[in-house]
PDB file of C-alpha atoms in Angstrom:
ATOM      1  CA  UNK A   1       9.264  11.512  26.151  1.00 71.00           C
ATOM      2  CA  UNK A   2       6.543  13.909  25.024  1.00 76.00           C
ATOM      3  CA  UNK A   3       3.874  11.663  26.500  1.00 78.00           C
ATOM      4  CA  UNK A   4       5.135   8.520  24.754  1.00 83.00           C
ATOM      5  CA  UNK A   5       5.648   5.505  26.992  1.00 81.00           C
ATOM      6  CA  UNK A   6       7.740   2.400  26.336  1.00 79.00           C
ATOM      7  CA  UNK A   7       9.203   3.711  23.080  1.00 85.00           C
ATOM      8  CA  UNK A   8      11.552   0.719  22.460  1.00 87.00           C
ATOM      9  CA  UNK A   9       8.585  -1.680  22.496  1.00 82.00           C
ATOM     10  CA  UNK A  10       6.669   0.582  20.129  1.00 83.00           C
ATOM     11  CA  UNK A  11       9.595   0.710  17.691  1.00 87.00           C
ATOM     12  CA  UNK A  12      10.064  -3.056  17.794  1.00 84.00           C
ATOM     13  CA  UNK A  13       6.377  -3.636  17.096  1.00 78.00           C
ATOM     14  CA  UNK A  14       6.405  -0.981  14.391  1.00 82.00           C
ATOM     15  CA  UNK A  15       9.233  -2.686  12.492  1.00 83.00           C
ATOM     16  CA  UNK A  16       7.380  -5.998  12.511  1.00 74.00           C
ATOM     17  CA  UNK A  17       4.156  -4.341  11.347  1.00 74.00           C
ATOM     18  CA  UNK A  18       5.804  -2.382   8.531  1.00 80.00           C
ATOM     19  CA  UNK A  19       7.535  -5.509   7.222  1.00 78.00           C
ATOM     20  CA  UNK A  20       4.244  -7.404   6.902  1.00 71.00           C
ATOM     21  CA  UNK A  21       3.272  -7.548   3.185  1.00 71.00           C
ATOM     22  CA  UNK A  22       0.162  -5.663   2.167  1.00 77.00           C
ATOM     23  CA  UNK A  23      -1.497  -4.048  -0.856  1.00 83.00           C
ATOM     24  CA  UNK A  24       0.295  -0.722  -0.331  1.00 85.00           C
ATOM     25  CA  UNK A  25       3.819  -2.110  -0.402  1.00 85.00           C
ATOM     26  CA  UNK A  26       2.978  -4.532  -3.220  1.00 84.00           C
ATOM     27  CA  UNK A  27       1.582  -1.728  -5.373  1.00 89.00           C
ATOM     28  CA  UNK A  28       4.641   0.491  -4.806  1.00 91.00           C
ATOM     29  CA  UNK A  29       6.953  -2.395  -5.727  1.00 88.00           C
ATOM     30  CA  UNK A  30       4.912  -3.080  -8.855  1.00 85.00           C
ATOM     31  CA  UNK A  31       4.971   0.554  -9.972  1.00 88.00           C
ATOM     32  CA  UNK A  32       8.711   0.895  -9.364  1.00 88.00           C
ATOM     33  CA  UNK A  33       9.416  -2.287 -11.333  1.00 83.00           C
ATOM     34  CA  UNK A  34       7.312  -1.116 -14.264  1.00 79.00           C
ATOM     35  CA  UNK A  35       8.046   2.616 -14.387  1.00 83.00           C
ATOM     36  CA  UNK A  36      11.168   3.391 -12.394  1.00 85.00           C
ATOM     37  CA  UNK A  37      12.275   5.175  -9.242  1.00 90.00           C
ATOM     38  CA  UNK A  38      10.523   8.498  -9.747  1.00 92.00           C
ATOM     39  CA  UNK A  39       7.095   6.951 -10.349  1.00 91.00           C
ATOM     40  CA  UNK A  40       7.721   4.523  -7.508  1.00 92.00           C
ATOM     41  CA  UNK A  41       8.180   7.451  -5.129  1.00 96.00           C
ATOM     42  CA  UNK A  42       5.035   9.051  -6.547  1.00 95.00           C
ATOM     43  CA  UNK A  43       3.094   5.950  -5.519  1.00 94.00           C
ATOM     44  CA  UNK A  44       4.886   5.881  -2.154  1.00 95.00           C
ATOM     45  CA  UNK A  45       3.825   9.493  -1.556  1.00 96.00           C
ATOM     46  CA  UNK A  46       0.222   8.397  -1.987  1.00 95.00           C
ATOM     47  CA  UNK A  47       0.762   5.714   0.662  1.00 93.00           C
ATOM     48  CA  UNK A  48       2.304   8.212   3.080  1.00 94.00           C
ATOM     49  CA  UNK A  49      -0.537  10.685   2.571  1.00 94.00           C
ATOM     50  CA  UNK A  50      -3.082   7.924   3.081  1.00 91.00           C
ATOM     51  CA  UNK A  51      -1.342   6.748   6.254  1.00 89.00           C
ATOM     52  CA  UNK A  52      -1.260  10.318   7.563  1.00 90.00           C
ATOM     53  CA  UNK A  53      -5.004  10.648   7.030  1.00 88.00           C
ATOM     54  CA  UNK A  54      -5.627   7.329   8.801  1.00 84.00           C
ATOM     55  CA  UNK A  55      -3.439   8.336  11.741  1.00 83.00           C
ATOM     56  CA  UNK A  56      -5.248  11.664  12.016  1.00 84.00           C
ATOM     57  CA  UNK A  57      -8.643   9.971  11.908  1.00 78.00           C
ATOM     58  CA  UNK A  58      -7.497   7.488  14.520  1.00 73.00           C
ATOM     59  CA  UNK A  59      -6.311  10.257  16.840  1.00 74.00           C
ATOM     60  CA  UNK A  60      -9.639  12.022  16.327  1.00 76.00           C
ATOM     61  CA  UNK A  61     -11.607   8.916  17.349  1.00 69.00           C
ATOM     62  CA  UNK A  62     -13.055   8.010  13.951  1.00 63.00           C
ATOM     63  CA  UNK A  63     -11.660   4.487  14.279  1.00 56.00           C
ATOM     64  CA  UNK A  64     -13.658   3.998  17.461  1.00 62.00           C
ATOM     65  CA  UNK A  65     -16.777   5.115  15.573  1.00 66.00           C
ATOM     66  CA  UNK A  66     -16.146   2.527  12.852  1.00 61.00           C
ATOM     67  CA  UNK A  67     -15.589  -0.131  15.476  1.00 61.00           C
ATOM     68  CA  UNK A  68     -18.863   0.723  17.194  1.00 68.00           C
ATOM     69  CA  UNK A  69     -20.969   1.087  14.027  1.00 72.00           C
ATOM     70  CA  UNK A  70     -21.200  -2.224  12.172  1.00 75.00           C
ATOM     71  CA  UNK A  71     -23.078  -0.721   9.195  1.00 79.00           C
ATOM     72  CA  UNK A  72     -20.526   2.034   8.638  1.00 72.00           C
ATOM     73  CA  UNK A  73     -17.669  -0.423   9.037  1.00 70.00           C
ATOM     74  CA  UNK A  74     -19.302  -2.739   6.489  1.00 77.00           C
ATOM     75  CA  UNK A  75     -19.673   0.071   3.953  1.00 77.00           C
ATOM     76  CA  UNK A  76     -16.006   1.020   4.212  1.00 70.00           C
ATOM     77  CA  UNK A  77     -14.930  -2.621   4.223  1.00 72.00           C
ATOM     78  CA  UNK A  78     -16.814  -3.666   1.083  1.00 81.00           C
ATOM     79  CA  UNK A  79     -15.916  -0.475  -0.766  1.00 75.00           C
ATOM     80  CA  UNK A  80     -12.251  -1.194  -0.086  1.00 69.00           C
ATOM     81  CA  UNK A  81     -12.613  -4.844  -1.090  1.00 76.00           C
ATOM     82  CA  UNK A  82     -14.359  -3.830  -4.311  1.00 79.00           C
ATOM     83  CA  UNK A  83     -11.568  -1.416  -5.211  1.00 71.00           C
ATOM     84  CA  UNK A  84      -8.884  -4.036  -4.564  1.00 72.00           C
ATOM     85  CA  UNK A  85     -10.824  -6.511  -6.714  1.00 83.00           C
ATOM     86  CA  UNK A  86     -11.031  -3.987  -9.543  1.00 79.00           C
ATOM     87  CA  UNK A  87      -7.261  -3.461  -9.359  1.00 73.00           C
ATOM     88  CA  UNK A  88      -6.702  -7.236  -9.318  1.00 78.00           C
ATOM     89  CA  UNK A  89      -8.727  -7.830 -12.472  1.00 83.00           C
ATOM     90  CA  UNK A  90      -6.908  -4.969 -14.179  1.00 77.00           C
ATOM     91  CA  UNK A  91      -3.583  -6.650 -13.390  1.00 72.00           C
ATOM     92  CA  UNK A  92      -4.843 -10.019 -14.564  1.00 81.00           C
ATOM     93  CA  UNK A  93      -6.073  -8.512 -17.852  1.00 80.00           C
ATOM     94  CA  UNK A  94      -2.673  -6.880 -18.350  1.00 73.00           C
ATOM     95  CA  UNK A  95      -0.946 -10.194 -17.622  1.00 72.00           C
ATOM     96  CA  UNK A  96      -3.140 -11.991 -20.177  1.00 77.00           C
ATOM     97  CA  UNK A  97      -2.206  -9.396 -22.751  1.00 73.00           C
ATOM     98  CA  UNK A  98       1.477  -9.989 -21.992  1.00 67.00           C
ATOM     99  CA  UNK A  99       1.074 -13.742 -22.424  1.00 71.00           C
ATOM    100  CA  UNK A 100      -0.654 -13.259 -25.789  1.00 72.00           C
ATOM    101  CA  UNK A 101       2.068 -10.938 -27.111  1.00 65.00           C
ATOM    102  CA  UNK A 102       5.084 -12.572 -25.449  1.00 57.00           C
ATOM    103  CA  UNK A 103       6.698 -13.365 -28.822  1.00 54.00           C
ATOM    104  CA  UNK A 104       6.538  -9.791 -30.110  1.00 54.00           C
ATOM    105  CA  UNK A 105       9.567  -7.534 -30.109  1.00 48.00           C
ATOM    106  CA  UNK A 106      10.375  -5.524 -27.011  1.00 45.00           C
ATOM    107  CA  UNK A 107       9.992  -2.230 -28.882  1.00 45.00           C
ATOM    108  CA  UNK A 108       6.451  -3.119 -29.914  1.00 43.00           C
ATOM    109  CA  UNK A 109       5.486  -4.160 -26.407  1.00 44.00           C
ATOM    110  CA  UNK A 110       6.840  -0.924 -24.921  1.00 45.00           C
ATOM    111  CA  UNK A 111       4.901   1.098 -27.477  1.00 41.00           C
ATOM    112  CA  UNK A 112       1.738  -0.821 -26.640  1.00 40.00           C
ATOM    113  CA  UNK A 113       2.293  -0.117 -22.953  1.00 42.00           C
ATOM    114  CA  UNK A 114       2.406   3.663 -23.477  1.00 41.00           C
ATOM    115  CA  UNK A 115      -1.255   4.291 -22.495  1.00 42.00           C
ATOM    116  CA  UNK A 116      -0.436   2.923 -19.014  1.00 43.00           C
ATOM    117  CA  UNK A 117       1.061   6.348 -18.259  1.00 46.00           C
ATOM    118  CA  UNK A 118      -2.475   7.397 -17.300  1.00 65.00           C
ATOM    119  CA  UNK A 119      -2.391   5.045 -14.314  1.00 73.00           C
ATOM    120  CA  UNK A 120      -1.985   7.952 -11.817  1.00 87.00           C
ATOM    121  CA  UNK A 121      -0.019   6.018  -9.196  1.00 92.00           C
ATOM    122  CA  UNK A 122      -0.334   8.676  -6.467  1.00 95.00           C
ATOM    123  CA  UNK A 123      -4.110   8.661  -6.547  1.00 92.00           C
ATOM    124  CA  UNK A 124      -4.320   4.886  -6.788  1.00 91.00           C
ATOM    125  CA  UNK A 125      -1.933   4.352  -3.857  1.00 91.00           C
ATOM    126  CA  UNK A 126      -3.829   6.949  -1.822  1.00 93.00           C
ATOM    127  CA  UNK A 127      -7.154   5.203  -2.393  1.00 90.00           C
ATOM    128  CA  UNK A 128      -5.648   1.807  -1.563  1.00 86.00           C
ATOM    129  CA  UNK A 129      -4.418   3.246   1.735  1.00 87.00           C
ATOM    130  CA  UNK A 130      -7.636   4.997   2.659  1.00 86.00           C
ATOM    131  CA  UNK A 131      -9.938   2.037   1.941  1.00 79.00           C
ATOM    132  CA  UNK A 132      -8.399  -0.054   4.655  1.00 70.00           C
ATOM    133  CA  UNK A 133     -10.632  -0.084   7.753  1.00 63.00           C
ATOM    134  CA  UNK A 134      -8.458  -2.631   9.513  1.00 61.00           C
ATOM    135  CA  UNK A 135      -5.576  -0.150   9.302  1.00 67.00           C
ATOM    136  CA  UNK A 136      -7.700   2.504  11.001  1.00 67.00           C
ATOM    137  CA  UNK A 137      -8.624   0.120  13.788  1.00 63.00           C
ATOM    138  CA  UNK A 138      -5.027  -1.017  14.096  1.00 67.00           C
ATOM    139  CA  UNK A 139      -3.677   2.505  14.371  1.00 71.00           C
ATOM    140  CA  UNK A 140      -6.002   3.427  17.211  1.00 63.00           C
ATOM    141  CA  UNK A 141      -5.451   0.141  19.050  1.00 64.00           C
ATOM    142  CA  UNK A 142      -1.680   0.282  18.675  1.00 69.00           C
ATOM    143  CA  UNK A 143      -1.051   3.982  19.252  1.00 69.00           C
ATOM    144  CA  UNK A 144      -3.197   4.308  22.370  1.00 67.00           C
ATOM    145  CA  UNK A 145      -1.077   1.764  24.215  1.00 71.00           C
ATOM    146  CA  UNK A 146       1.936   4.078  24.003  1.00 79.00           C
ATOM    147  CA  UNK A 147       0.313   7.410  24.886  1.00 74.00           C
ATOM    148  CA  UNK A 148       0.488   8.547  28.492  1.00 77.00           C
ATOM    149  CA  UNK A 149      -3.145   9.325  29.473  1.00 68.00           C
ATOM    150  CA  UNK A 150      -1.907  11.877  32.000  1.00 74.00           C
ATOM    151  CA  UNK A 151       0.111  13.886  29.478  1.00 75.00           C
ATOM    152  CA  UNK A 152      -1.260  17.385  28.884  1.00 78.00           C
ATOM    153  CA  UNK A 153      -0.805  17.344  25.096  1.00 76.00           C
ATOM    154  CA  UNK A 154      -1.824  13.902  23.769  1.00 71.00           C
ATOM    155  CA  UNK A 155      -1.949  15.223  20.186  1.00 77.00           C
ATOM    156  CA  UNK A 156       1.802  15.788  20.390  1.00 84.00           C
ATOM    157  CA  UNK A 157       2.278  12.177  21.480  1.00 81.00           C
ATOM    158  CA  UNK A 158       0.357  10.995  18.410  1.00 83.00           C
ATOM    159  CA  UNK A 159       2.536  13.207  16.206  1.00 86.00           C
ATOM    160  CA  UNK A 160       5.710  11.647  17.633  1.00 87.00           C
ATOM    161  CA  UNK A 161       4.397   8.110  17.158  1.00 87.00           C
ATOM    162  CA  UNK A 162       3.180   8.953  13.660  1.00 87.00           C
ATOM    163  CA  UNK A 163       6.551  10.450  12.714  1.00 91.00           C
ATOM    164  CA  UNK A 164       8.320   7.229  13.677  1.00 91.00           C
ATOM    165  CA  UNK A 165       5.740   5.236  11.685  1.00 89.00           C
ATOM    166  CA  UNK A 166       6.260   7.367   8.590  1.00 92.00           C
ATOM    167  CA  UNK A 167      10.048   7.130   8.902  1.00 94.00           C
ATOM    168  CA  UNK A 168       9.833   3.336   9.049  1.00 92.00           C
ATOM    169  CA  UNK A 169       7.487   3.348   6.062  1.00 91.00           C
ATOM    170  CA  UNK A 170       9.825   5.639   4.107  1.00 94.00           C
ATOM    171  CA  UNK A 171      12.829   3.374   4.673  1.00 94.00           C
ATOM    172  CA  UNK A 172      10.880   0.230   3.801  1.00 92.00           C
ATOM    173  CA  UNK A 173       9.248   1.603   0.655  1.00 93.00           C
ATOM    174  CA  UNK A 174      12.567   3.079  -0.476  1.00 95.00           C
ATOM    175  CA  UNK A 175      14.107  -0.384  -0.259  1.00 92.00           C
ATOM    176  CA  UNK A 176      11.198  -1.793  -2.266  1.00 90.00           C
ATOM    177  CA  UNK A 177      11.467   0.926  -4.905  1.00 92.00           C
ATOM    178  CA  UNK A 178      15.147   0.327  -5.567  1.00 89.00           C
ATOM    179  CA  UNK A 179      14.599  -3.428  -5.531  1.00 83.00           C
ATOM    180  CA  UNK A 180      11.785  -3.003  -8.030  1.00 78.00           C
ATOM    181  CA  UNK A 181      13.883  -0.995 -10.470  1.00 75.00           C
ATOM    182  CA  UNK A 182      16.446  -3.800 -10.557  1.00 73.00           C
ATOM    183  CA  UNK A 183      13.691  -6.081 -11.791  1.00 66.00           C
ATOM    184  CA  UNK A 184      12.532  -3.625 -14.435  1.00 63.00           C
ATOM    185  CA  UNK A 185      15.118  -4.490 -17.096  1.00 60.00           C
ATOM    186  CA  UNK A 186      14.401  -8.205 -16.756  1.00 58.00           C
ATOM    187  CA  UNK A 187      10.658  -7.545 -16.997  1.00 58.00           C
ATOM    188  CA  UNK A 188      11.113  -5.545 -20.196  1.00 57.00           C
ATOM    189  CA  UNK A 189      13.182  -8.240 -21.885  1.00 57.00           C
ATOM    190  CA  UNK A 190      11.412 -11.327 -20.581  1.00 61.00           C
ATOM    191  CA  UNK A 191       7.714 -11.076 -21.226  1.00 63.00           C
ATOM    192  CA  UNK A 192       6.974 -14.412 -19.598  1.00 64.00           C
ATOM    193  CA  UNK A 193       8.604 -13.221 -16.368  1.00 61.00           C
ATOM    194  CA  UNK A 194       6.690  -9.950 -16.517  1.00 64.00           C
ATOM    195  CA  UNK A 195       3.403 -11.721 -17.206  1.00 69.00           C
ATOM    196  CA  UNK A 196       4.011 -14.186 -14.380  1.00 70.00           C
ATOM    197  CA  UNK A 197       4.836 -11.434 -11.904  1.00 68.00           C
ATOM    198  CA  UNK A 198       1.769  -9.419 -12.920  1.00 70.00           C
ATOM    199  CA  UNK A 199      -0.425 -12.502 -12.566  1.00 77.00           C
ATOM    200  CA  UNK A 200       0.973 -13.144  -9.081  1.00 76.00           C
ATOM    201  CA  UNK A 201       0.349  -9.517  -8.098  1.00 70.00           C
ATOM    202  CA  UNK A 202      -3.245  -9.720  -9.349  1.00 76.00           C
ATOM    203  CA  UNK A 203      -3.819 -12.932  -7.409  1.00 81.00           C
ATOM    204  CA  UNK A 204      -2.408 -11.354  -4.243  1.00 73.00           C
ATOM    205  CA  UNK A 205      -4.705  -8.343  -4.613  1.00 69.00           C
ATOM    206  CA  UNK A 206      -7.654 -10.719  -4.935  1.00 80.00           C
ATOM    207  CA  UNK A 207      -6.448 -12.362  -1.739  1.00 79.00           C
ATOM    208  CA  UNK A 208      -6.295  -8.987   0.011  1.00 69.00           C
ATOM    209  CA  UNK A 209      -9.859  -8.259  -1.133  1.00 74.00           C
ATOM    210  CA  UNK A 210     -11.133 -11.583   0.223  1.00 80.00           C
ATOM    211  CA  UNK A 211      -9.301 -11.052   3.503  1.00 73.00           C
ATOM    212  CA  UNK A 212     -10.836  -7.605   3.837  1.00 66.00           C
ATOM    213  CA  UNK A 213     -14.388  -8.894   3.280  1.00 76.00           C
ATOM    214  CA  UNK A 214     -13.819 -11.378   6.110  1.00 74.00           C
ATOM    215  CA  UNK A 215     -12.550  -8.694   8.498  1.00 64.00           C
ATOM    216  CA  UNK A 216     -14.639  -7.842  11.529  1.00 62.00           C
ATOM    217  CA  UNK A 217     -14.767  -4.603  13.497  1.00 54.00           C
TER     218      UNK A 217
END
């Protein structure tokens, strides 16, 4: 079909890959829990745009260039790890603030959280997606296996595979967004729960940063 071979195997692998936890899905869940459905979808849109850029770069052969150039791969890798670390410390600082003010009234805590509206979830999610060299390498390694080398229009094959990937991502992130909003009310009323969840998210982002620094081309 349009130069795509073994589509059922691709879809099965895609589902498993999408369900693996990562910084993108964790950030979308966090935003939805803190700010609601609309802002959650704003962050998700950043993920989808970032994934589209990575797929396009992979189809254009940029992933192969990163794989072949250790210096370039290292630059992208450590820049991404640094950004994830910065996000992690921001979450941990926010969690510490929640622990310190956990006995204050809910109204006061919501007023204090007002400046967080400047978070710009779309841009942050986009950057998280783009600074992921392993994702670039994965896309090129995974997609190529399902493109018929004899097909006259390989770009069309990549578009078909990418469309399925984005559909799977949309369904998964939508589930996370609506799950996150169900947690929002509890987070607002229980500052210990909110602080604990934010601490866990910060620790996970630190883990993602460490994992990225250990990645090899």
